Amino acid sequence: MVALLYGTTTTQPALAAAPGAPSGWSTVFTDDFNGSAGSAPSAANWKFDTGPGSSFGTGEIETMTDSTANTHLDGNGNLDITALGSGSSWTSGRIQTPTANVGAPAGGKLEVAASIQQPSPSSGLGYWPAFWMLGPGQWPENGEIDIMEDVNALSDVAGTIHCGTSPGGPCNEGTGISSGLRACSGCQSGFHTYAMILDRTNTSAETITFYLDGNAYYSVSESQVGTATWQAAFDHNQSIILDLAMGGTFPDAACGCTTPSGSTTSGGTLSVDYVAAYTTTGSTTGSTTQALPGTWPSARARTAPARSTAHRRWPSERTAASTTRRPPAQLPAPRRSSATRPPEW
């Protein structure tokens, strides 16, 4: 049984395959990252987003490459994205589905989930792993959903949406509307399931809910931002992105320092067992309680050495999940693509 988010989370075993869709749901995308060790991920499922991190508008300092030194399959059914470098010179990887391939149909739901082990470098200032979604077109109007982010190897998780106009607007850009960083016990020593459900069963009261190991910890509703803003951001398909950035506004704000530092350790790896997306159609089909992969049976286990990492927790993080927010200076930055930067940048 999966433990509650604010208790002790349970490390999820790596799977031989992504979970199949339960009754009432259909699988619309999946990648189990099977392939020979050292090979690139499937070109049919992913494209590399390369170039200097400075072009992404987030303050990150790495160069994203298509080298298998940074992004490769491990031969055991997992994708590894590894940051390599020192000081202000780093390389890493960022992959994105070739098209905006997943969306919630009107009257239905979309779930996007991944089983991930967060990087665990011995000195992690500047590490910024993310599993997220991005709408095609203009940022932030056409939407961004950050399903999993951690910074500085804190073993935390944050769920965030971006929408509306920047700066400011109904979605508080450029920080977005966020859960804030939450403690994610064991998330560096084993695989955990991170998921988002976009619920359009009531198209006048839609919601986005974030889950860790099958437990909801934060939700945002259409009424918080207004119908027009919500529809422009989330009532269409988005692409799925996995990346490991170095430095930037989010890790810098979290530590009140400039990251990475001279002591930041090279070689930290974001490991991904699978990515999958599922949909329902109609207002009465599907169940968020039974659909979450974090609660489904697993096929094979993989263990990793335990590692204890101290991390900062704000007092508000111990309050109700629906209202917890990080202090404003600690809010996450957007993960936008350079292709969707506002023209004034």
XYZ file of C-alpha atoms in Angstrom:
345
model
C 0.000 0.000 0.000
C 1.392 3.384 -1.001
C 2.114 5.583 2.020
C 0.675 9.076 2.286
C 2.758 11.951 0.924
C 3.353 13.515 4.318
C 4.180 10.239 5.952
C 6.890 7.940 4.659
C 6.667 7.536 0.911
C 7.275 4.062 -0.429
C 9.967 3.480 -3.043
C 8.303 2.102 -6.160
C 9.982 -0.790 -7.973
C 11.137 -0.227 -11.535
C 8.827 -1.933 -14.014
C 9.427 -4.246 -16.952
C 6.801 -2.213 -18.807
C 4.669 0.833 -18.198
C 1.375 -0.109 -16.535
C -1.449 -0.817 -18.940
C -4.568 1.308 -18.846
C -7.155 0.206 -16.268
C -10.836 -0.142 -17.072
C -12.286 3.044 -18.547
C -8.898 4.417 -19.653
C -6.938 4.170 -22.913
C -3.162 4.362 -23.341
C -2.241 7.181 -25.747
C 1.547 7.262 -25.259
C 4.113 5.047 -23.601
C 7.867 4.485 -23.578
C 9.541 1.811 -21.433
C 13.050 2.882 -22.539
C 14.026 -0.620 -23.599
C 17.148 -0.893 -25.719
C 20.841 -1.603 -25.632
C 23.032 0.089 -23.042
C 24.481 3.379 -24.257
C 21.990 3.876 -27.072
C 19.857 6.968 -27.600
C 16.136 6.951 -26.749
C 13.672 6.134 -29.524
C 13.700 8.768 -32.266
C 10.050 7.918 -32.929
C 9.119 8.985 -29.407
C 11.622 11.739 -28.603
C 13.677 14.503 -30.157
C 16.640 16.243 -28.565
C 16.255 19.892 -27.601
C 19.837 21.103 -27.870
C 21.690 24.352 -27.318
C 22.797 26.657 -24.515
C 20.581 26.720 -21.449
C 20.778 30.483 -21.538
C 18.412 30.374 -24.543
C 15.589 28.827 -22.507
C 14.858 31.948 -20.464
C 15.303 30.251 -17.081
C 18.837 31.298 -16.163
C 20.245 27.765 -16.460
C 23.871 27.553 -17.551
C 24.406 24.096 -19.093
C 24.570 23.251 -22.781
C 22.001 20.650 -23.799
C 23.489 18.072 -26.178
C 22.364 15.053 -28.187
C 25.389 13.078 -26.992
C 24.810 9.660 -25.472
C 27.335 10.694 -22.826
C 24.514 12.852 -21.457
C 21.365 10.984 -22.533
C 21.218 7.220 -23.050
C 19.444 3.989 -22.224
C 21.031 1.938 -19.452
C 20.217 -1.458 -20.971
C 17.938 -2.351 -18.054
C 14.823 -0.551 -19.273
C 15.660 2.932 -18.019
C 16.599 6.291 -19.515
C 19.520 8.118 -17.894
C 20.100 11.861 -18.277
C 23.467 12.817 -16.771
C 24.944 16.257 -16.082
C 28.703 16.473 -16.696
C 31.049 19.364 -15.939
C 32.332 21.703 -13.294
C 32.179 25.370 -12.365
C 30.200 27.212 -15.030
C 30.848 24.662 -17.803
C 28.296 21.833 -17.960
C 26.608 19.596 -20.497
C 23.352 17.713 -19.992
C 20.282 16.434 -21.857
C 16.733 17.450 -22.689
C 14.298 15.367 -24.740
C 10.796 16.197 -25.926
C 8.066 14.315 -27.774
C 8.281 15.358 -31.453
C 4.742 16.732 -31.424
C 2.172 17.972 -28.933
C 0.827 14.448 -28.618
C -1.286 14.255 -25.447
C -4.383 16.113 -24.305
C -7.604 15.638 -22.354
C -10.725 15.335 -24.507
C -13.727 17.465 -23.588
C -15.695 15.497 -21.009
C -12.722 13.243 -20.235
C -9.413 13.105 -18.389
C -5.717 12.977 -19.229
C -3.162 11.386 -16.971
C 0.573 11.778 -17.666
C 2.869 9.773 -15.400
C 6.486 8.695 -15.064
C 8.501 6.512 -12.733
C 11.634 8.481 -11.846
C 14.647 8.307 -9.583
C 15.967 11.803 -8.863
C 19.687 12.634 -9.149
C 21.731 11.985 -6.028
C 25.094 13.776 -6.419
C 27.203 14.142 -3.291
C 27.099 17.926 -3.748
C 24.010 18.933 -5.695
C 23.808 22.736 -5.776
C 22.415 23.705 -9.175
C 20.836 20.397 -10.171
C 17.337 20.987 -11.608
C 15.631 17.804 -12.884
C 12.171 18.110 -14.422
C 9.349 16.085 -15.963
C 6.917 18.491 -17.599
C 4.573 19.419 -20.443
C 4.493 22.370 -22.811
C 1.796 23.673 -25.133
C 2.656 24.690 -28.708
C 2.706 28.393 -29.548
C 3.208 31.340 -27.229
C 4.432 31.048 -23.639
C 2.781 31.235 -21.157
C -0.568 31.658 -22.928
C -0.540 28.154 -24.381
C 0.330 26.464 -21.135
C 2.970 24.576 -19.199
C 2.465 21.855 -16.584
C 5.474 20.960 -14.409
C 4.741 17.486 -13.032
C 8.020 16.954 -11.166
C 10.774 19.392 -10.273
C 13.464 19.243 -7.634
C 16.386 21.617 -7.133
C 19.803 21.398 -5.510
C 19.370 17.646 -4.829
C 16.999 18.404 -1.953
C 14.911 15.254 -2.544
C 11.795 17.424 -2.886
C 9.003 17.664 -5.452
C 6.972 20.586 -6.799
C 3.966 20.664 -9.128
C 3.277 23.912 -11.026
C 1.178 25.345 -13.847
C 2.015 28.309 -16.106
C -0.588 30.184 -18.144
C -2.015 33.611 -19.001
C 0.332 36.533 -19.592
C 3.796 37.462 -18.371
C 4.728 39.176 -16.196
C 1.959 38.827 -13.631
C -1.462 37.966 -15.021
C -3.933 35.493 -13.540
C -1.264 32.788 -13.230
C 1.318 34.895 -11.348
C 3.971 34.728 -14.089
C 6.786 34.227 -14.363
C 6.532 31.995 -11.260
C 3.215 30.302 -11.989
C 0.782 28.691 -9.554
C 2.666 26.079 -7.563
C 2.551 23.573 -4.739
C 5.967 24.755 -3.647
C 8.707 22.275 -2.830
C 7.457 19.303 -0.786
C 9.525 16.671 1.002
C 9.961 13.592 -1.207
C 11.449 10.960 1.070
C 13.490 8.326 -0.738
C 13.113 9.994 -4.127
C 16.873 9.935 -4.724
C 17.383 6.336 -3.604
C 14.593 4.674 -5.584
C 11.910 5.086 -8.213
C 8.733 7.010 -7.407
C 5.703 7.723 -9.567
C 4.947 11.345 -10.447
C 1.656 12.044 -12.180
C -0.750 14.754 -13.261
C -4.440 14.395 -14.066
C -6.182 17.069 -16.142
C -9.875 16.556 -15.441
C -12.286 17.955 -18.041
C -15.319 15.873 -17.071
C -17.034 19.144 -16.138
C -15.842 21.504 -18.856
C -16.909 24.552 -16.844
C -14.970 23.484 -13.732
C -11.797 21.778 -14.939
C -8.880 20.903 -12.640
C -5.234 19.807 -12.691
C -4.145 17.593 -9.793
C -0.596 16.475 -8.972
C 0.207 13.083 -7.447
C 3.194 11.420 -5.802
C 3.009 7.616 -5.603
C -0.738 7.699 -6.173
C -1.489 10.338 -3.534
C -2.831 13.764 -4.511
C -0.837 16.612 -2.981
C -1.905 19.727 -4.911
C -4.686 20.841 -7.235
C -5.417 23.922 -9.346
C -8.866 24.774 -10.709
C -10.120 26.631 -13.747
C -11.884 29.137 -11.490
C -8.536 30.299 -10.080
C -7.396 31.736 -13.423
C -10.599 32.246 -15.422
C -12.174 30.250 -18.231
C -10.533 32.010 -21.186
C -7.040 31.741 -19.699
C -7.537 28.093 -18.757
C -8.882 27.060 -22.150
C -6.022 28.756 -24.006
C -3.485 26.970 -21.797
C -4.882 23.487 -21.227
C -7.784 22.607 -23.547
C -5.434 21.311 -26.254
C -2.554 18.882 -26.713
C 0.866 19.391 -25.161
C 4.276 17.774 -25.593
C 6.092 15.841 -22.843
C 9.614 16.862 -21.797
C 12.335 15.324 -19.608
C 15.458 17.287 -18.758
C 18.216 17.860 -16.248
C 19.218 21.529 -16.101
C 22.097 23.053 -14.169
C 21.737 26.378 -12.390
C 18.979 28.889 -12.978
C 16.451 31.017 -11.163
C 14.739 28.181 -9.280
C 17.831 26.524 -7.723
C 19.356 29.969 -7.074
C 16.233 31.161 -5.261
C 15.971 27.969 -3.224
C 19.465 28.366 -1.780
C 19.789 32.163 -1.887
C 23.032 31.686 -3.785
C 24.422 31.324 -7.301
C 24.427 27.786 -8.630
C 26.139 25.561 -9.504
C 29.076 26.092 -7.162
C 32.692 25.068 -7.515
C 31.971 22.042 -5.339
C 28.942 20.791 -7.307
C 29.529 17.162 -8.227
C 29.574 16.024 -11.854
C 27.735 12.884 -12.936
C 24.369 13.207 -11.184
C 21.747 11.263 -13.150
C 17.995 11.534 -13.643
C 16.770 7.964 -14.233
C 13.386 7.311 -15.851
C 11.810 3.864 -15.912
C 8.807 4.766 -18.062
C 6.641 7.623 -19.279
C 2.985 7.011 -20.100
C -0.182 8.938 -20.877
C -3.761 7.753 -20.555
C -7.160 9.273 -21.355
C -10.821 8.699 -20.649
C -13.770 9.941 -22.657
C -17.188 10.941 -21.366
C -18.097 12.455 -18.022
C -18.737 9.210 -16.170
C -15.845 6.952 -17.176
C -12.570 6.445 -15.374
C -11.541 6.798 -11.776
C -8.577 8.839 -10.565
C -8.276 6.605 -7.519
C -7.804 3.403 -9.516
C -5.985 4.860 -12.516
C -2.836 6.142 -10.854
C 0.177 4.022 -11.831
C 1.692 4.503 -8.373
C -0.974 2.147 -7.025
C -0.769 -0.529 -9.740
C 1.048 -3.866 -9.445
C 4.701 -3.850 -10.491
C 6.551 -6.342 -12.623
C 10.135 -6.183 -11.400
C 12.063 -4.494 -8.640
C 15.309 -2.610 -8.751
C 17.086 -1.469 -5.627
C 19.440 1.435 -5.181
C 21.643 2.303 -2.221
C 19.900 4.443 0.359
C 21.229 7.927 0.869
C 20.136 10.471 3.429
C 20.071 14.052 2.166
C 19.259 17.021 4.364
C 16.774 19.384 2.810
C 15.039 22.575 3.770
C 11.353 22.465 4.607
C 9.231 25.517 5.249
C 6.715 25.300 8.118
C 3.841 25.734 5.645
C 4.823 22.471 3.932
C 3.350 20.607 6.887
C -0.102 22.115 6.368
C -2.946 20.920 4.137
C -1.788 19.998 0.639
C -4.396 22.104 -1.124
C -3.149 25.335 0.425
C 0.575 24.814 0.873
C 2.770 27.298 -0.996
C 6.429 28.134 -0.779
C 7.282 31.732 0.188
C 7.217 33.970 -2.934
C 10.987 34.207 -3.276
C 11.135 30.411 -3.503
C 8.552 29.899 -6.229
C 9.644 27.864 -9.272
C 10.663 29.410 -12.540
C 9.087 28.334 -15.836
C 10.626 25.494 -17.854
C 9.705 27.049 -21.205
C 11.297 26.241 -24.531
C 13.347 28.794 -26.428
C 10.924 28.285 -29.318
C 8.108 29.727 -27.218
C 9.894 32.621 -25.516
C 7.928 35.828 -25.421
C 9.245 38.190 -28.121
C 10.329 40.815 -25.603
C 13.071 38.531 -24.212
